[in-house]
Amino acid sequence: QVRLVESGGGSVEAGGSLTLSCAASATTSCMVWFRQAPGKEREGVAAISNDGRFPAVSLYADSVKGRFTISQDKARNVLYLEINRTRPDDSAMYYCAADWRLCEPGWRRPGRFDDWGQGTQVTVST
C-alpha cells in the first residue's frame, strides 16, 4: 500500500494559480490527480505514467488541458499539480492516487485505484 498525503489547497481568485503537492511513500508507475466537487463524481484530471524504461508521459482530461501541469520529483516521492488560470468550476476536493500499473488504459476511472490520500480542498472565487 502506498501512503499519500496531499497539501497546498486553499482559496484563490478566478484567474489565479495554485500548486498542489502529494507526498507519497513511493513513486509508482501511475500517479494521478483526481477531483470531486459536491454532488459530482470523482474524475481524473491529470496523470503521469512512468515505468522507468521510457520517458514519463503526462495525461490530461480535456477540461484542464493547457491550464493544469502535472509533474513529479521521483527522488523525493512528491507529485505536483500546478493549476493556472483557475475557474470557479475548478473548485473541488483534490486527491492523488497511485497504481503500480501504467496509466493507460483507464487512468480516469477512480475504481481502478486502491491507494488514495485524504484530499486537499481548492476553492476558486469570482
Coordinates of N, CA and C in Angstrom, one line a residue:
Q1 N 0.8 -1.2 0.0 CA 0.0 0.0 0.0 C 0.9 1.2 0.0
V2 N 0.5 2.2 -0.8 CA 1.2 3.5 -0.9 C 0.5 4.5 -0.1
R3 N 1.2 5.2 0.8 CA 0.6 6.3 1.6 C 0.8 7.6 0.9
L4 N -0.3 8.3 0.8 CA -0.3 9.6 0.1 C -0.9 10.7 0.9
V5 N -0.2 11.8 0.9 CA -0.7 13.0 1.7 C -0.7 14.2 0.8
E6 N -1.9 14.8 0.5 CA -2.0 16.0 -0.3 C -1.9 17.2 0.6
S7 N -1.4 18.3 -0.1 CA -1.3 19.6 0.6 C -1.3 20.7 -0.5
G8 N -1.5 21.9 -0.1 CA -1.4 23.0 -1.0 C -2.7 23.6 -1.4
G9 N -3.8 23.0 -1.0 CA -5.1 23.6 -1.4 C -5.3 24.9 -0.6
G10 N -6.4 25.6 -1.0 CA -6.8 26.8 -0.4 C -7.7 27.6 -1.3
S11 N -7.9 28.8 -0.9 CA -8.8 29.7 -1.7 C -8.0 30.6 -2.6
V12 N -8.5 30.7 -3.8 CA -7.8 31.5 -4.8 C -8.9 32.2 -5.7
E13 N -8.6 33.4 -6.2 CA -9.5 34.1 -7.1 C -9.4 33.5 -8.5
A14 N -10.5 33.6 -9.2 CA -10.5 33.1 -10.6 C -9.4 33.8 -11.4
G15 N -8.7 33.1 -12.2 CA -7.6 33.6 -12.9 C -6.3 33.4 -12.3
G16 N -6.3 33.0 -11.0 CA -5.1 32.8 -10.3 C -4.4 31.5 -10.5
S17 N -3.4 31.2 -9.7 CA -2.7 29.9 -9.8 C -2.5 29.3 -8.4
L18 N -2.3 28.0 -8.4 CA -2.2 27.2 -7.2 C -1.4 26.0 -7.6
T19 N -0.5 25.5 -6.7 CA 0.2 24.3 -6.9 C -0.1 23.4 -5.7
L20 N -0.6 22.2 -6.0 CA -0.8 21.1 -5.1 C 0.3 20.2 -5.0
S21 N 0.5 19.6 -3.8 CA 1.6 18.6 -3.6 C 1.0 17.3 -3.1
C22 N 1.6 16.2 -3.4 CA 1.2 14.9 -2.9 C 2.5 14.2 -2.5
A23 N 2.7 14.1 -1.2 CA 3.8 13.3 -0.7 C 3.5 11.9 -0.6
A24 N 4.3 11.0 -1.3 CA 4.0 9.6 -1.4 C 5.1 8.8 -0.6
S25 N 4.7 7.6 -0.2 CA 5.7 6.7 0.4 C 6.5 6.0 -0.6
A26 N 6.0 6.1 -1.9 CA 6.8 5.5 -3.0 C 6.2 6.1 -4.3
T27 N 7.1 6.2 -5.3 CA 6.6 6.6 -6.6 C 6.2 5.4 -7.5
T28 N 5.0 5.3 -7.9 CA 4.6 4.2 -8.7 C 4.5 4.5 -10.2
S29 N 4.2 3.5 -11.0 CA 4.2 3.7 -12.4 C 3.1 4.6 -12.9
C30 N 2.0 4.8 -12.1 CA 1.0 5.7 -12.5 C 0.6 6.5 -11.3
M31 N 0.7 7.8 -11.4 CA 0.3 8.7 -10.3 C -0.7 9.7 -10.9
V32 N -1.8 9.8 -10.2 CA -3.0 10.6 -10.8 C -3.5 11.6 -9.8
W33 N -3.9 12.7 -10.3 CA -4.7 13.7 -9.6 C -6.2 13.5 -10.0
F34 N -7.0 13.3 -9.0 CA -8.5 13.3 -9.2 C -9.1 14.6 -8.5
R35 N -10.3 14.9 -8.8 CA -11.0 15.9 -8.1 C -12.5 15.5 -8.0
Q36 N -13.1 16.0 -6.9 CA -14.5 15.7 -6.7 C -15.2 17.0 -6.1
A37 N -16.1 17.5 -6.9 CA -16.9 18.6 -6.4 C -18.2 18.1 -5.8
P38 N -18.8 18.8 -4.9 CA -20.0 18.4 -4.2 C -21.1 18.0 -5.2
G39 N -21.7 16.8 -5.0 CA -22.7 16.3 -5.9 C -22.3 15.7 -7.2
K40 N -21.0 15.7 -7.4 CA -20.4 15.2 -8.7 C -19.5 14.0 -8.4
E41 N -19.3 13.2 -9.5 CA -18.5 12.1 -9.4 C -17.0 12.5 -9.4
R42 N -16.2 11.6 -8.8 CA -14.8 11.9 -8.8 C -14.2 11.7 -10.2
E43 N -13.4 12.6 -10.6 CA -12.9 12.5 -12.0 C -11.4 12.7 -12.0
G44 N -10.8 11.9 -12.9 CA -9.3 12.0 -13.1 C -9.0 13.3 -13.9
V45 N -8.1 14.1 -13.5 CA -7.8 15.3 -14.3 C -6.4 15.3 -14.9
A46 N -5.4 14.6 -14.2 CA -4.1 14.6 -14.7 C -3.4 13.4 -14.2
A47 N -2.5 12.8 -15.0 CA -1.8 11.6 -14.7 C -0.4 11.7 -15.2
I48 N 0.5 11.0 -14.6 CA 1.9 10.8 -15.1 C 2.2 9.3 -15.0
S49 N 2.6 8.8 -16.2 CA 2.8 7.4 -16.3 C 4.3 7.2 -16.6
N50 N 5.0 6.4 -15.8 CA 6.4 6.2 -15.9 C 6.8 4.9 -15.3
D51 N 7.2 4.0 -16.1 CA 7.7 2.7 -15.5 C 9.2 2.7 -15.5
G52 N 9.9 3.8 -15.8 CA 11.3 3.8 -15.7 C 12.1 3.4 -17.0
R53 N 11.4 2.7 -17.9 CA 12.1 2.3 -19.1 C 12.0 3.3 -20.2
F54 N 10.9 4.1 -20.2 CA 10.7 5.1 -21.2 C 10.5 6.5 -20.6
P55 N 10.6 7.6 -21.3 CA 10.3 8.9 -20.8 C 8.8 8.9 -20.2
A56 N 8.7 9.7 -19.1 CA 7.4 9.8 -18.5 C 6.4 10.4 -19.5
V57 N 5.1 10.0 -19.4 CA 4.1 10.5 -20.2 C 3.1 11.2 -19.3
S58 N 2.7 12.5 -19.6 CA 1.7 13.2 -18.9 C 0.4 13.1 -19.7
L59 N -0.7 12.9 -18.9 CA -2.0 12.7 -19.5 C -3.0 13.7 -18.8
Y60 N -3.9 14.3 -19.6 CA -4.8 15.3 -19.0 C -6.2 15.1 -19.5
A61 N -7.2 15.4 -18.7 CA -8.6 15.5 -19.1 C -8.7 16.7 -20.0
D62 N -9.6 16.6 -21.0 CA -9.8 17.7 -21.9 C -10.1 19.0 -21.2
S63 N -10.8 18.9 -20.1 CA -11.3 20.1 -19.4 C -10.2 20.9 -18.8
V64 N -9.0 20.3 -18.6 CA -7.9 21.0 -17.9 C -6.7 21.2 -18.8
K65 N -6.7 20.6 -20.0 CA -5.5 20.8 -20.9 C -5.2 22.2 -21.1
G66 N -3.9 22.5 -21.0 CA -3.4 23.9 -21.2 C -3.4 24.7 -19.9
R67 N -4.1 24.3 -18.9 CA -4.2 25.0 -17.6 C -3.5 24.3 -16.5
F68 N -3.6 22.9 -16.5 CA -3.0 22.1 -15.4 C -1.7 21.5 -15.9
T69 N -0.7 21.4 -15.0 CA 0.5 20.7 -15.3 C 0.9 19.8 -14.2
I70 N 1.0 18.5 -14.5 CA 1.4 17.5 -13.5 C 2.9 17.3 -13.6
S71 N 3.5 17.1 -12.5 CA 5.0 16.8 -12.5 C 5.3 16.0 -11.3
Q72 N 6.5 15.5 -11.2 CA 6.9 14.7 -10.0 C 8.3 14.8 -9.8
D73 N 8.7 14.7 -8.5 CA 10.1 14.7 -8.1 C 10.3 13.2 -7.5
K74 N 10.8 12.4 -8.4 CA 10.9 11.0 -8.0 C 11.9 10.8 -6.9
A75 N 12.9 11.6 -6.8 CA 13.9 11.4 -5.7 C 13.2 11.7 -4.4
R76 N 12.3 12.6 -4.3 CA 11.6 12.9 -3.1 C 10.2 12.3 -3.0
N77 N 9.8 11.5 -4.0 CA 8.5 10.9 -4.0 C 7.3 11.9 -3.8
V78 N 7.4 13.0 -4.5 CA 6.4 14.1 -4.5 C 5.8 14.3 -5.8
L79 N 4.5 14.3 -5.9 CA 3.7 14.6 -7.1 C 3.1 16.0 -7.0
Y80 N 3.2 16.7 -8.1 CA 2.7 18.1 -8.0 C 1.5 18.3 -9.1
L81 N 0.7 19.2 -8.8 CA -0.3 19.7 -9.8 C -0.3 21.2 -9.8
E82 N 0.1 21.8 -10.9 CA 0.1 23.2 -11.0 C -1.2 23.6 -11.7
I83 N -2.0 24.5 -11.1 CA -3.3 24.9 -11.7 C -3.2 26.3 -12.0
N84 N -3.3 26.7 -13.3 CA -3.2 28.0 -13.8 C -4.6 28.5 -14.3
R85 N -4.7 29.8 -14.4 CA -6.0 30.4 -14.9 C -7.2 29.7 -14.3
T86 N -7.2 29.7 -12.9 CA -8.3 29.0 -12.2 C -9.6 29.5 -12.6
R87 N -10.6 28.6 -12.5 CA -12.0 28.9 -12.8 C -12.8 28.4 -11.6
P88 N -14.0 29.0 -11.4 CA -14.9 28.5 -10.3 C -15.2 27.0 -10.4
D89 N -15.3 26.5 -11.6 CA -15.6 25.0 -11.7 C -14.4 24.2 -11.4
D90 N -13.2 24.8 -11.1 CA -12.1 24.0 -10.6 C -12.2 23.7 -9.1
S91 N -13.2 24.4 -8.4 CA -13.4 24.2 -7.0 C -13.8 22.7 -6.7
A92 N -13.1 22.1 -5.9 CA -13.3 20.7 -5.6 C -12.3 20.2 -4.5
M93 N -12.5 19.0 -4.0 CA -11.5 18.3 -3.2 C -10.6 17.6 -4.2
Y94 N -9.3 17.8 -4.1 CA -8.4 17.2 -5.0 C -7.6 16.0 -4.2
Y95 N -7.6 14.9 -4.9 CA -6.9 13.7 -4.4 C -5.8 13.2 -5.3
C96 N -4.8 12.6 -4.7 CA -3.9 11.9 -5.5 C -4.1 10.4 -5.3
A97 N -3.8 9.6 -6.3 CA -3.9 8.2 -6.3 C -2.7 7.5 -7.0
A98 N -2.5 6.3 -6.6 CA -1.3 5.6 -7.1 C -1.6 4.2 -7.5
D99 N -0.9 3.8 -8.6 CA -1.1 2.4 -9.1 C 0.2 1.9 -9.6
W100 N 0.6 0.7 -9.4 CA 1.8 0.1 -9.9 C 1.8 -0.2 -11.4
R101 N 0.6 -0.2 -12.0 CA 0.4 -0.5 -13.4 C 0.5 0.9 -14.1
L102 N 0.9 0.8 -15.4 CA 0.9 2.0 -16.2 C -0.5 2.7 -16.3
C103 N -0.5 3.9 -16.6 CA -1.8 4.7 -16.5 C -2.8 4.2 -17.6
E104 N -2.3 4.0 -18.8 CA -3.3 3.6 -19.9 C -3.4 2.1 -19.9
P105 N -4.7 1.7 -20.1 CA -5.9 2.5 -20.2 C -6.6 2.7 -18.9
G106 N -7.5 3.6 -18.9 CA -8.4 3.7 -17.7 C -8.0 4.5 -16.6
W107 N -7.0 5.4 -16.7 CA -6.5 6.2 -15.6 C -7.5 7.1 -15.0
R108 N -8.6 7.4 -15.7 CA -9.5 8.4 -15.2 C -10.6 7.7 -14.4
R109 N -10.6 6.4 -14.3 CA -11.6 5.7 -13.5 C -11.1 5.6 -12.1
P110 N -11.8 6.2 -11.1 CA -11.4 6.0 -9.7 C -11.4 4.6 -9.2
G111 N -12.3 3.8 -9.7 CA -12.4 2.4 -9.2 C -11.2 1.6 -9.4
R112 N -10.3 2.0 -10.3 CA -9.1 1.3 -10.6 C -8.1 1.4 -9.5
F113 N -8.2 2.4 -8.7 CA -7.1 2.7 -7.7 C -7.5 2.3 -6.3
D114 N -6.6 1.7 -5.6 CA -6.8 1.3 -4.2 C -6.2 2.3 -3.2
D115 N -5.1 3.0 -3.6 CA -4.4 3.9 -2.7 C -4.7 5.3 -3.0
W116 N -5.2 6.0 -1.9 CA -5.7 7.4 -2.0 C -5.2 8.2 -0.9
G117 N -5.0 9.5 -1.1 CA -4.8 10.4 0.0 C -6.1 10.9 0.6
Q118 N -6.0 11.8 1.6 CA -7.2 12.3 2.2 C -7.8 13.5 1.5
G119 N -7.1 14.1 0.6 CA -7.6 15.2 -0.2 C -7.2 16.6 0.3
T120 N -7.2 17.5 -0.6 CA -6.9 18.9 -0.2 C -8.0 19.8 -1.0
Q121 N -8.6 20.7 -0.3 CA -9.7 21.5 -0.9 C -9.2 22.7 -1.6
V122 N -9.7 22.9 -2.8 CA -9.4 24.0 -3.7 C -10.8 24.8 -3.9
T123 N -10.8 26.1 -3.5 CA -12.0 26.9 -3.7 C -11.6 28.1 -4.6
V124 N -12.3 28.2 -5.7 CA -12.0 29.4 -6.6 C -13.2 30.3 -6.5
S125 N -12.9 31.6 -6.2 CA -13.9 32.6 -6.1 C -13.9 33.5 -7.3
T126 N -15.0 34.1 -7.6 CA -15.1 35.1 -8.7 C -14.8 36.5 -8.2

